[in-house]
Short mmCIF file of C-alpha atoms and ligand atoms in Angstrom, two decimals:
data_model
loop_
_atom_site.label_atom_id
_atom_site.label_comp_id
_atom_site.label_asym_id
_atom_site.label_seq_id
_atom_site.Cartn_x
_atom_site.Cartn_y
_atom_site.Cartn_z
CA UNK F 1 34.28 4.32 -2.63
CA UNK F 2 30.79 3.49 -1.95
CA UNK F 3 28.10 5.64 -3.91
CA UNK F 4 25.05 7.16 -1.46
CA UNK F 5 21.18 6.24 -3.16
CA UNK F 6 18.74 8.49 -1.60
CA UNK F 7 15.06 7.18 -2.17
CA UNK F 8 12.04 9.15 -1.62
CA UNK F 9 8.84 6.60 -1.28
CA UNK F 10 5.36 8.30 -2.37
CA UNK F 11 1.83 6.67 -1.90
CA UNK F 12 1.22 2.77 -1.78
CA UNK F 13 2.75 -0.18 0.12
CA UNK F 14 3.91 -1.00 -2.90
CA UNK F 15 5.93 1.53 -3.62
CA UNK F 16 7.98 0.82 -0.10
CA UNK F 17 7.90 -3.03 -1.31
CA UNK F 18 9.64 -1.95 -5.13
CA UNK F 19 11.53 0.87 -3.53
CA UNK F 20 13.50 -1.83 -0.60
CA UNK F 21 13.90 -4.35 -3.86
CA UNK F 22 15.95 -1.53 -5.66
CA UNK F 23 18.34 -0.30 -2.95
CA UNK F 24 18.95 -4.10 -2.59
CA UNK F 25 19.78 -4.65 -6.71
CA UNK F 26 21.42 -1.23 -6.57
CA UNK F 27 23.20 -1.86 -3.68
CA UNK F 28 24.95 -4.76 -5.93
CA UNK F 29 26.16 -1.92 -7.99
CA UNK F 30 27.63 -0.23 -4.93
CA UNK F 31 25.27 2.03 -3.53
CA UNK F 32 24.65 2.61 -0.29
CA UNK F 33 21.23 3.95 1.02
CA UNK F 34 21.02 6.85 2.77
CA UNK F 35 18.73 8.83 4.74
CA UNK F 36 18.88 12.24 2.80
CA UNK F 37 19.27 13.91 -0.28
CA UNK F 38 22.39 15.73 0.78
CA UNK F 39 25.53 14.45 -0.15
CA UNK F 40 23.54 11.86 -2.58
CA UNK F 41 24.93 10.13 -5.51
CA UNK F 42 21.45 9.00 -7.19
CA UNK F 43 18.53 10.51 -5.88
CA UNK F 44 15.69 8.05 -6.82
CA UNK F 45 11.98 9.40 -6.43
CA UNK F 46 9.51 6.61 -6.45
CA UNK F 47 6.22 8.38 -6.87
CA UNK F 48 2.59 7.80 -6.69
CA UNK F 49 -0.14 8.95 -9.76
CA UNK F 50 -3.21 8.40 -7.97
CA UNK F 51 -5.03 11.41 -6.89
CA UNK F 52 -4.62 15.15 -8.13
CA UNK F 53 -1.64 17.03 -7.82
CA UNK F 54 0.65 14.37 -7.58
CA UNK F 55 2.81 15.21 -10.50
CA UNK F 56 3.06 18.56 -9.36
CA UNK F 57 4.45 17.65 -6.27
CA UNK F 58 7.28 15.44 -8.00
CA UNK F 59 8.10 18.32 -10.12
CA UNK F 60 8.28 20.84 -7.84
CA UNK F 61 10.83 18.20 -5.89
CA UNK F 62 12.66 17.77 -8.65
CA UNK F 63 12.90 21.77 -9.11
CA UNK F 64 14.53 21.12 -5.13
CA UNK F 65 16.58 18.46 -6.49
CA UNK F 66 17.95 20.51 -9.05
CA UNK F 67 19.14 23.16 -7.52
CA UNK F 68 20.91 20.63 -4.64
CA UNK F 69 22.11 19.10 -7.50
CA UNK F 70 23.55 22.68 -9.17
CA UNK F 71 25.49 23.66 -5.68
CA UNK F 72 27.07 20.15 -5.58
CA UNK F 73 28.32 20.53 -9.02
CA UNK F 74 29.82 24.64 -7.66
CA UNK F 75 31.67 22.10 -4.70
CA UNK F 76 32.77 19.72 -8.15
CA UNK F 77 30.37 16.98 -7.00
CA UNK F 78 27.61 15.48 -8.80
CA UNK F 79 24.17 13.48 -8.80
CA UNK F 80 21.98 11.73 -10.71
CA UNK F 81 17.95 12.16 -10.67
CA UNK F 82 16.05 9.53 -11.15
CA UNK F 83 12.14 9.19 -11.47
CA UNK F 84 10.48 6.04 -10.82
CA UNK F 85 6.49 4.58 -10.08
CA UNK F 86 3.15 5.88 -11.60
CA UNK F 87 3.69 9.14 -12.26
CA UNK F 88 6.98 8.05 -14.38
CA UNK F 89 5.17 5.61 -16.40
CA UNK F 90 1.97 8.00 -16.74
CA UNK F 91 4.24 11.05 -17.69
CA UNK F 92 7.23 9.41 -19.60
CA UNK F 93 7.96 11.43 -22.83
CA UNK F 94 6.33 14.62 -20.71
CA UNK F 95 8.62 14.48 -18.19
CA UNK F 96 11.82 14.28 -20.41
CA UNK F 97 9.84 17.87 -21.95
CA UNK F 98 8.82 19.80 -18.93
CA UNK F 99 12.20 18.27 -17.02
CA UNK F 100 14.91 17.73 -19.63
CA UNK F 101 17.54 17.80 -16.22
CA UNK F 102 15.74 14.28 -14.83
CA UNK F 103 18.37 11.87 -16.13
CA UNK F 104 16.48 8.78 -16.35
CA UNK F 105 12.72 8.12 -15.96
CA UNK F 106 11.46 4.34 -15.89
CA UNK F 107 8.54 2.93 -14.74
CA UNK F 108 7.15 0.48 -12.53
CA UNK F 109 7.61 -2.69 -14.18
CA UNK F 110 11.49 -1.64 -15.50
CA UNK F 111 12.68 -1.53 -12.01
CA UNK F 112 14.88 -4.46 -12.87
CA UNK F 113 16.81 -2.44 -15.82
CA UNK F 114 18.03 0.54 -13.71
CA UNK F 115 21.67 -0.65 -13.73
CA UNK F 116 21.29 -0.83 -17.38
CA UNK F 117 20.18 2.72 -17.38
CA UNK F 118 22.65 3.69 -15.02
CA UNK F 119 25.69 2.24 -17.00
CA UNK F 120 23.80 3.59 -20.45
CA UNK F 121 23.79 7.37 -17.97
CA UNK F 122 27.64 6.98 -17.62
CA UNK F 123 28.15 6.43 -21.19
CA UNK F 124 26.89 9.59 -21.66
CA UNK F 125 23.55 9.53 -22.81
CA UNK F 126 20.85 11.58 -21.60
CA UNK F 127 17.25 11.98 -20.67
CA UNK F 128 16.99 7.74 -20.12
CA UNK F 129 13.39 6.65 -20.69
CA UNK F 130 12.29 2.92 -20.16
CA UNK F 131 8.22 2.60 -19.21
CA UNK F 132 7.98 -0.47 -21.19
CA UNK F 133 5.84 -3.40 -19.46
CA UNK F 134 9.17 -6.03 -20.87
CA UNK F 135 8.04 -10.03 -21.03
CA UNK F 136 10.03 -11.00 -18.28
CA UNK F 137 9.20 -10.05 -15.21
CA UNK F 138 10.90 -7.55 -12.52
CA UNK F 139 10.46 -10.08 -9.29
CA UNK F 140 12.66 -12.46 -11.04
CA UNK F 141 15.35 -10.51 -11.91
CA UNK F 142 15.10 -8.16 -8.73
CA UNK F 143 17.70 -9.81 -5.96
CA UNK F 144 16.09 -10.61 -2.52
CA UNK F 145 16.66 -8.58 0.49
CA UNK F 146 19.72 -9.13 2.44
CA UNK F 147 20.63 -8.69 6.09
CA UNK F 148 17.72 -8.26 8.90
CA UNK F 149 14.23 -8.20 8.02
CA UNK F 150 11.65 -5.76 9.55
CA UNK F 151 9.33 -7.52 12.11
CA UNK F 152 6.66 -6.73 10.05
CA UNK F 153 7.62 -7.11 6.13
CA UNK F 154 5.82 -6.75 2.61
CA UNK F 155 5.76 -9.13 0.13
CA UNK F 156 4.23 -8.42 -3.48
CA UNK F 157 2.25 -11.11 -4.72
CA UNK F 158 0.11 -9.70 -7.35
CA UNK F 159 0.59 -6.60 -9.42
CA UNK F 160 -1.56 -4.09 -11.82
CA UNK F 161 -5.52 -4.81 -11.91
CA UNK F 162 -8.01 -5.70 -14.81
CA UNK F 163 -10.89 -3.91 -12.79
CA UNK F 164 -10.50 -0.30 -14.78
CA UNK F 165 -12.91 1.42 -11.74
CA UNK F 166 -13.38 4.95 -14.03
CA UNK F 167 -11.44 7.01 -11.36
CA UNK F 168 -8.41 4.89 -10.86
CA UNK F 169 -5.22 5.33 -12.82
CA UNK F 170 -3.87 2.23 -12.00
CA UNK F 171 -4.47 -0.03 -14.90
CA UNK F 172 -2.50 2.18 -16.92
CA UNK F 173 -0.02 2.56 -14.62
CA UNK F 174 0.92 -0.77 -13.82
CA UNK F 175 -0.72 -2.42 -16.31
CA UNK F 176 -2.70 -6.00 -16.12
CA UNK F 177 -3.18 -7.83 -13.31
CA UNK F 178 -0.49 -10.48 -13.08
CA UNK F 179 0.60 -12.64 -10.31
CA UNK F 180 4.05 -14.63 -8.96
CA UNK F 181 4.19 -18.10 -9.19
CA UNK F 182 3.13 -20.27 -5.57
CA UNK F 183 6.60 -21.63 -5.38
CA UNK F 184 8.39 -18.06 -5.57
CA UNK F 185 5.93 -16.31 -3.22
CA UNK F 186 6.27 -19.20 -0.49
CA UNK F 187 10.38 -18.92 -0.67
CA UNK F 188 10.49 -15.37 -0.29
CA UNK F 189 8.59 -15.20 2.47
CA UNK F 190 10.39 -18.84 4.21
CA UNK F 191 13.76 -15.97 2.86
CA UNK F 192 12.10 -13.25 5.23
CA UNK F 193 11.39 -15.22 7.83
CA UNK F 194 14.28 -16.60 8.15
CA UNK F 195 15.80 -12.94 8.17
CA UNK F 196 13.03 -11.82 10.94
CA UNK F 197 10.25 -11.44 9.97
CA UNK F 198 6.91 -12.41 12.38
CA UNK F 199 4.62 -10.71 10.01
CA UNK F 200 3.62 -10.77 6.82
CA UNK F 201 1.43 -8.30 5.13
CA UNK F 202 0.78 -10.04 1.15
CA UNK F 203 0.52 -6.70 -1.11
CA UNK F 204 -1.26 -6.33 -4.53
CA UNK F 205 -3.26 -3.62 -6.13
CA UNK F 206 -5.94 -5.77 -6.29
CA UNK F 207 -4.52 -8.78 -3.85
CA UNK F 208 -7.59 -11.11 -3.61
CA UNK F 209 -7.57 -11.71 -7.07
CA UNK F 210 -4.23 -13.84 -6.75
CA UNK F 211 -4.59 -16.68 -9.06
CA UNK F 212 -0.66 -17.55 -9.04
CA UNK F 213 0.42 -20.62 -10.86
CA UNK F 214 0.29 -23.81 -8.06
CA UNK F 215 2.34 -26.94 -8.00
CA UNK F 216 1.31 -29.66 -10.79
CA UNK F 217 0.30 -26.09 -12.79
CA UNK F 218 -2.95 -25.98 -11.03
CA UNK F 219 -4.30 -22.03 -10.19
CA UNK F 220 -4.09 -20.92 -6.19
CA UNK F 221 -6.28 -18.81 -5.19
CA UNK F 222 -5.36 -15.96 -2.32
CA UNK F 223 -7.23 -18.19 0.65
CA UNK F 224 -5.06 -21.07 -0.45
CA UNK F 225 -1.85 -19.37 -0.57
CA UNK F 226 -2.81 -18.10 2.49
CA UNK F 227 -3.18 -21.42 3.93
CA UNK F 228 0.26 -22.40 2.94
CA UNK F 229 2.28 -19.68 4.05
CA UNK F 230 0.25 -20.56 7.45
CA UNK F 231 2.23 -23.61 7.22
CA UNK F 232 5.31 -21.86 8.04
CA UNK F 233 7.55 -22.03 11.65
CA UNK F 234 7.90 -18.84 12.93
CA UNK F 235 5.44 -16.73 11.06
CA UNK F 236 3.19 -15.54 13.42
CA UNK F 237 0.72 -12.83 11.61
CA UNK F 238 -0.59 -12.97 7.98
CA UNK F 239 -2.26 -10.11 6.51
CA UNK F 240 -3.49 -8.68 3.17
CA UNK F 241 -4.08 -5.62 0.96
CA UNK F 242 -5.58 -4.25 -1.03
CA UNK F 243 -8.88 -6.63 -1.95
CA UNK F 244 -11.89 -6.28 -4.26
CA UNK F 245 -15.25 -6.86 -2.85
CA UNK F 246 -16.37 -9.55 -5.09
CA UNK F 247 -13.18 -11.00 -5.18
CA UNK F 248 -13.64 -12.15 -1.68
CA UNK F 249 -14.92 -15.79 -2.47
CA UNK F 250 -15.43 -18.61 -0.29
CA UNK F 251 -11.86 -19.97 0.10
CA UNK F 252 -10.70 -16.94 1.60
CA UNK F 253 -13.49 -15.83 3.71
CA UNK F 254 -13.46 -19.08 5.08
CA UNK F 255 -9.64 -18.92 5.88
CA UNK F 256 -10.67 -15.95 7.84
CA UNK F 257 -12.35 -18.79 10.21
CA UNK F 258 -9.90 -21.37 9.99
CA UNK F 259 -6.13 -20.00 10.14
CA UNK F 260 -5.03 -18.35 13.54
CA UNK F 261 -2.26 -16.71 12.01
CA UNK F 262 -4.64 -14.95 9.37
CA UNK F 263 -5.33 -11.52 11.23
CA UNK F 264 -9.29 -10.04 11.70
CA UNK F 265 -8.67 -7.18 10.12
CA UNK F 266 -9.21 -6.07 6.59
CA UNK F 267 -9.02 -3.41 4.20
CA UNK F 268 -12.01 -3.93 1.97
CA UNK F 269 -12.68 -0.24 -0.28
CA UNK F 270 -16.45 0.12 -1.25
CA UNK F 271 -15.85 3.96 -2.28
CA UNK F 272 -19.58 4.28 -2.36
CA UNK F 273 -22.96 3.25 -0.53
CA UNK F 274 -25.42 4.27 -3.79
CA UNK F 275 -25.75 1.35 -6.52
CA UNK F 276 -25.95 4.03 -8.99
CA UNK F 277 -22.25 5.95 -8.57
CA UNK F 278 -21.41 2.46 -7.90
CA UNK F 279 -22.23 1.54 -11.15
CA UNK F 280 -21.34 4.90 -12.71
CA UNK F 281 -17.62 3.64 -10.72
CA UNK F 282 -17.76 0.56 -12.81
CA UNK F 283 -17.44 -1.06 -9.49
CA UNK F 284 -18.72 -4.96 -10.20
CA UNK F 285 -20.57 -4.71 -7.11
CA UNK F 286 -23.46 -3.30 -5.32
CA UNK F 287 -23.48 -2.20 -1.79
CA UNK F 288 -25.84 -5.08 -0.89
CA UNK F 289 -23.22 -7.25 -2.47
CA UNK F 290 -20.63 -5.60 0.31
CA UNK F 291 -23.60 -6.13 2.95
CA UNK F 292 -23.24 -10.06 1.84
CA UNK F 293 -19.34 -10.44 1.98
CA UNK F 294 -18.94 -8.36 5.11
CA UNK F 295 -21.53 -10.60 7.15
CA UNK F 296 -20.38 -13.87 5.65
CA UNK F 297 -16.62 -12.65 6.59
CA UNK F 298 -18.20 -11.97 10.14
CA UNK F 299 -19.88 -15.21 10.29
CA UNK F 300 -16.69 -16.96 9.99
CA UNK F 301 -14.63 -14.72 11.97
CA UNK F 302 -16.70 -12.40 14.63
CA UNK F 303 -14.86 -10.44 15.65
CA UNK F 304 -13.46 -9.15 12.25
CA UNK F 305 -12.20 -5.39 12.20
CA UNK F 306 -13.39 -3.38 8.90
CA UNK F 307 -11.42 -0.90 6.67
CA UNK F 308 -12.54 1.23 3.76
CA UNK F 309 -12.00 3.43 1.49
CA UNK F 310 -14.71 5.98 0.34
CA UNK F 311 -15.13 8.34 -2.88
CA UNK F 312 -17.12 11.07 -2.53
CA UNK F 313 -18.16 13.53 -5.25
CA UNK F 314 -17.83 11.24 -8.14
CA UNK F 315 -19.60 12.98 -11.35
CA UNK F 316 -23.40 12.56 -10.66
CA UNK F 317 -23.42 12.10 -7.02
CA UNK F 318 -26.50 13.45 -5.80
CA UNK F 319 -27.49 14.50 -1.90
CA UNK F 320 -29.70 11.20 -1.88
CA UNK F 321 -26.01 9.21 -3.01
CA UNK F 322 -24.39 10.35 -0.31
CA UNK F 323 -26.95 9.87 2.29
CA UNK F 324 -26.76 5.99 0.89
CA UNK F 325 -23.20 6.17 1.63
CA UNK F 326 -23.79 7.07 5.18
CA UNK F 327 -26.09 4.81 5.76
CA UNK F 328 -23.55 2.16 4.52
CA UNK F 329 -21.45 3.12 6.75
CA UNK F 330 -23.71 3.63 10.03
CA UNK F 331 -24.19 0.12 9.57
CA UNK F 332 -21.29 -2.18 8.63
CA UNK F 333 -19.21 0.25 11.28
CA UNK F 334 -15.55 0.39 10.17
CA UNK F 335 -12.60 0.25 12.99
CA UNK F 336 -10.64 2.87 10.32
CA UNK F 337 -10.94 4.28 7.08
CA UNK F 338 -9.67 6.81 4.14
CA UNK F 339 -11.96 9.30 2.31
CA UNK F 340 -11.01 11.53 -0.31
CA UNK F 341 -12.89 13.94 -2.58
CA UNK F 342 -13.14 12.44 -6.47
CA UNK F 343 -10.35 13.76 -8.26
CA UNK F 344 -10.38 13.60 -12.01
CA UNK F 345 -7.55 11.58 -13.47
CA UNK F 346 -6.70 12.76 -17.21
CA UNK F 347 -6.98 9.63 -19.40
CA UNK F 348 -9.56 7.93 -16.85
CA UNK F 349 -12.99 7.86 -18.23
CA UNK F 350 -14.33 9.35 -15.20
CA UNK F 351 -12.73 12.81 -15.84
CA UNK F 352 -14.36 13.31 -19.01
CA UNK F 353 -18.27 12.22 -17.17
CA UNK F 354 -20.82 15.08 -16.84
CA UNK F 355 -22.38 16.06 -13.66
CA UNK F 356 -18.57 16.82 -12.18
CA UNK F 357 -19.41 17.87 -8.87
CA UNK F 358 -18.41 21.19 -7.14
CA UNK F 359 -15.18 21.38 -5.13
CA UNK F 360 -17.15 23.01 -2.00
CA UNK F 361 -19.78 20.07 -2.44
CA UNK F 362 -17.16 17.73 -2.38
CA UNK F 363 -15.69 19.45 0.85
CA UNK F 364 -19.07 19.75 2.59
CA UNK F 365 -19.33 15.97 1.87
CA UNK F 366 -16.29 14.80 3.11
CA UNK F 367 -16.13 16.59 6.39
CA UNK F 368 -20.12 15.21 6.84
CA UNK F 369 -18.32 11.30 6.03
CA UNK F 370 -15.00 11.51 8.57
CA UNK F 371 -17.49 12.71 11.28
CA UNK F 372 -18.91 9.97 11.09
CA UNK F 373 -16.22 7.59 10.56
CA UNK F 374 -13.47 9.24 13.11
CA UNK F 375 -16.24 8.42 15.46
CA UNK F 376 -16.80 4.94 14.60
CA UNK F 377 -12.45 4.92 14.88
CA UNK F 378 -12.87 6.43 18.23
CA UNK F 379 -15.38 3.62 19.60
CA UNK F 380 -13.50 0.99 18.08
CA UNK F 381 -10.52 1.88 19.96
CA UNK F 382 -12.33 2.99 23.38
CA UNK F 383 -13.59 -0.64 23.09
CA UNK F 384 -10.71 -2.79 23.41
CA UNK F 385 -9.68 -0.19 26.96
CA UNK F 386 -9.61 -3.07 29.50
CA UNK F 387 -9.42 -6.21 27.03
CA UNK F 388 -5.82 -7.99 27.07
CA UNK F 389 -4.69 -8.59 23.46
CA UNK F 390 -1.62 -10.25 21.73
CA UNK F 391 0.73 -7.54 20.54
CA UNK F 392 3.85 -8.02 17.88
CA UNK F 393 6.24 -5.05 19.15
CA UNK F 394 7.89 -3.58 15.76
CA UNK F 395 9.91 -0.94 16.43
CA UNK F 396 11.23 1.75 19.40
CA UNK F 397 8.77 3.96 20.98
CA UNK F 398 9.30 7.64 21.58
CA UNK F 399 10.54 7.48 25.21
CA UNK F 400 13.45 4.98 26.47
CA UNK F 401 12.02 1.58 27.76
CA UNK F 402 8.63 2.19 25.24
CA UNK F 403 7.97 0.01 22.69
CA UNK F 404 5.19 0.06 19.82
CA UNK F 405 3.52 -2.85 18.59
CA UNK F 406 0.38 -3.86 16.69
CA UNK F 407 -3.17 -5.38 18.20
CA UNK F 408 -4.49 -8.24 15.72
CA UNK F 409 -6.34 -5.41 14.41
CA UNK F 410 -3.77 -3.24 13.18
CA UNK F 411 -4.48 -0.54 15.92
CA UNK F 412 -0.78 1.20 17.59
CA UNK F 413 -0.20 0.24 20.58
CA UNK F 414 2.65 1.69 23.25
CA UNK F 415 4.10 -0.35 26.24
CA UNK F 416 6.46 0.52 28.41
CA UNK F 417 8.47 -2.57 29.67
CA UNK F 418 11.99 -2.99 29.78
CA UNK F 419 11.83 -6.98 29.41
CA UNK F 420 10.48 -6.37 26.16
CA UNK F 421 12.23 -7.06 23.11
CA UNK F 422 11.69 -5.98 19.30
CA UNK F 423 9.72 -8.83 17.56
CA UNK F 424 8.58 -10.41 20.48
CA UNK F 425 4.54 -11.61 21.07
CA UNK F 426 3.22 -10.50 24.23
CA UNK F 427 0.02 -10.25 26.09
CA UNK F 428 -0.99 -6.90 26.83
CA UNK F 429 -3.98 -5.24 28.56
CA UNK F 430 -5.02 -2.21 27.09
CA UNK F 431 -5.47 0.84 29.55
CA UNK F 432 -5.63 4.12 27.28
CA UNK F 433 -7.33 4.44 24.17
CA UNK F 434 -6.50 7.71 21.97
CA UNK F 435 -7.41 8.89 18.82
CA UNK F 436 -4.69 7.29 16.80
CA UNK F 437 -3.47 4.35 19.34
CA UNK F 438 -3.39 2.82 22.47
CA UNK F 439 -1.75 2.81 25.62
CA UNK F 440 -1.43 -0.34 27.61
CA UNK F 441 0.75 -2.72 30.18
CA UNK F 442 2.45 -5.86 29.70
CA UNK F 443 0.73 -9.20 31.43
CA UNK F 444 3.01 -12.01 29.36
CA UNK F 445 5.99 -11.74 27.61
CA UNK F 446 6.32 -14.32 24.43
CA UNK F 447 3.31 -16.01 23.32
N1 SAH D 501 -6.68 -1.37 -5.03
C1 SAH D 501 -5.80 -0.26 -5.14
C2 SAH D 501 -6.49 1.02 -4.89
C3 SAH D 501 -5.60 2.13 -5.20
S1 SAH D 501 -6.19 3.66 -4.94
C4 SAH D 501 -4.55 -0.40 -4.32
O1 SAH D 501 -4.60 -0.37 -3.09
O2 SAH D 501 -3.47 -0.51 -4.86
C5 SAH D 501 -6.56 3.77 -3.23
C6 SAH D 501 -7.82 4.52 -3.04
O3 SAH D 501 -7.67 5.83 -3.54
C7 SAH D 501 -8.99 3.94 -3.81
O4 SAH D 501 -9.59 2.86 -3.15
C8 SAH D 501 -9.90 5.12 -3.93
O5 SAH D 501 -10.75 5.24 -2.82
C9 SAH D 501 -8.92 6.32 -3.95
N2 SAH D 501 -8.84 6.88 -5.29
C10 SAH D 501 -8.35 6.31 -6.40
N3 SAH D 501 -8.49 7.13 -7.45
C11 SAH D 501 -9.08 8.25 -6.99
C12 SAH D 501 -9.51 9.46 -7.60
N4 SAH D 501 -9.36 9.67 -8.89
N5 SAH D 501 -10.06 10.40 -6.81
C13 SAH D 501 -10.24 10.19 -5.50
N6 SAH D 501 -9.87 9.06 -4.88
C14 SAH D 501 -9.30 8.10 -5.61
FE1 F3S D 502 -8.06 1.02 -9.13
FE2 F3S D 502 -10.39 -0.14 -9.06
FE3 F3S D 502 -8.27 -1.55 -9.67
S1 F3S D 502 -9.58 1.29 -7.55
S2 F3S D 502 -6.61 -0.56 -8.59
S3 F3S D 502 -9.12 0.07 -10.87
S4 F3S D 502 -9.97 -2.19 -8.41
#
């Protein structure tokens, strides 16, 4: 009999990337993924750490979990809990405290010990902790994928991040920056491919600072790779995220320019227009510096499509910050972006920074911010009503015959057109244009 795995993905890209890699190891162990909790062998949450309230929410699922878990055992069934991601490895010892039920708690770089933990579970042990960052590393002991690929797939090239902004959790979380070898990155994605895939989105918490070892040991640099992968039949779209301003150098803006298959659209934070929360941030860049990159990444590729994400309320942001942060924006003019209020992270040196600002500051600030920037996301859409754009259709719209696919920059589009196939390239002219997507008609199937 097969066993059911139930996994509940919180937060990043990541997390879906690590989360597909364990139902595939695990799935060598004989589970089976399903699509609910109910009737679950191993429940596996894989949760995120990075803005308030997180950990609450995991343990108020796991209080759900538990008592799912106590009728099973009433029917004589059973289940395991398992916690996995940031807020395992930021919690650890705590959680085995405050949730002595959770059976085994590992964190993000341990993935690839989970039978281990499973096997040492069945042998009776209890409350399982592993948040260790081991020597060898996860992706090579994690199996690939098997079966079809998604259209549109992940691939992890570059984990953790040296940066230490003084918000962000996620140098502790997931540790130092490290990341894969040329050779393995290039065969997993020729492995998806092969499986599917027409896209490729490269994922890292801090992605353009790939400096993955090359052939004849010589250092690649994200643009490079980039080229590469280019190099490969079949793979239509390349994109990345997440990037560091000033780890945009002049390789990969300039692959912006030079490879078709590289997409014009990129998520590029700044988190704040004022040099001095900027620098408060510990972010190794002014906004002048973002002025720079943006227009040399819009030199080589005009018609580029911005992303961001913005801070607002960091400890000693004044009125005259913010307005600086507007003004940012007004003028680079982002096709989509997420804002949040600061939230203090226990353990980040941010938390612990005087002039904390006040929560209805914060919420006066933010609503001032997405005003602004839903409406540069509403004229960014309204502008491509009437233009015909390539489209890679991913999955099944909500009505029979409808189909959703992605412009080259990354906005939802629906067609309706029976010819049309999952995965294909088409030409499409773009008729509606809504807050969240588009609406258009098909002019040529397969590109
Ligand atoms: N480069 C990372 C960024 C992770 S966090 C990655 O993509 O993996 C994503 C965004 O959340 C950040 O860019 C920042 O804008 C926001 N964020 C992080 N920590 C925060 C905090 N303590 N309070 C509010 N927002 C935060
Ligand atoms: Fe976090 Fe800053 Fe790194 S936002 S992931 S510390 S670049």
């Amino acid at each position: 009999m097969r066993k059911k795995l139930f996994i509940k993905t919180y937060g990043c890209q990541m997390n879906v990337y690590d989360s597909d890699r364990m139902a595939a190891m695990l799935a060598r162990h004989g589970y089976q993924r399903v699509d609910s909790p109910e009737g679950a062998d191993l429940v596996l949450l894989n949760t995120c750490h990075i803005r308030e309230k997180a950990a609450e929410k995991v343990y108020s699922e796991l209080g759900r979990l538990r008592r799912l878990r106590e009728q099973r055992r009433r029917e004589g069934g059973d289940m395991l809990l398992a916690v996995a991601g940031c807020v395992a490895q930021a919690e650890g010892e705590a959680m085995a405290e405050r949730a002595p039920f959770v059976d085994i708690v590992v964190g993000p770089q341990a993935y690839h010990r989970l039978p281990e933990l499973l096997a040492r579970r069945g042998r009776g042990r209890s409350g399982i902790i592993d948040t260790s960052f081991p020597r060898e590393s996860k992706f090579d002991e994690l199996p690939r994928e098997e079966g079809q690929s998604a259209v549109s797939a992940f691939l992890t090239v570059q984990e953790g991040c040296d940066k230490f902004c003084t918000f962000c959790v996620v140098p502790y979380t997931r540790g130092a920056e490290v990341s894969r070898p040329v050779a393995d990155v290039l065969a997993e994605a020729r492995d998806l491919v092969a499986r599917g895939a027409r896209e490729i989105t490269l994922l890292g918490q801090n992605v353009n600072a790939y400096h993955g070892e090359g052939p004849q040991g010589r250092e690649w640099g994200l643009g490079r790779l980039i080229r590469e992968l280019a190099e490969i039949p079949g793979l239509l779209r390349i994109r990345y995220t997440t990037s560091y301003p000033s780890d945009m150098d002049a390789e990969l803006i300039a692959a912006h320019g030079e490879v078709p298959q590289l997409m014009p659209f990129l998520h590029l934070p700044v988190q704040s227009g004022s040099d001095r929360v900027l620098r408060a941030m510990n972010r190794h860049h002014t906004a002048d510096d973002y002025r720079r990159i943006v227009a040399a990444l819009r030199e080589a590729r005009p018609d580029i499509a911005l992303s961001s994400d913005f801070i607002v309320g960091f400890p000693g942001e004044r009125e005259e910050d913010f307005a600086a942060t507007l003004e940012l924006v007004e003028e680079i003019g982002f096709a989509q972006a997420y804002s949040f209020k600061y939230s203090p992270r226990p353990g980040t040196p941010g938390a612990i920074l005087p002039g904390q600002v006040r929560e209805t500051v914060k919420a006066e600030r933010l609503a001032r911010l997405q005003e602004l920037l839903d409406a540069q996301m509403r004229r960014f859409h309204a502008a491509q009503r009437g233009r015909e754009l390539p489209v890679l259709f991913e999955r099944p719209g909500r009505h029979p015959a409808q189909l959703l696919g992605r412009t080259p920059y990354m906005q939802s589009v629906h067609v309706e057109a029976p010819e049309l196939r999952i995965g294909d390239l088409a030409l499409v002219r773009i008729t509606e244009a809504h807050a969240h997507s588009l609406a258009g008609t098909l002019v040529t199937r397969s590109m």
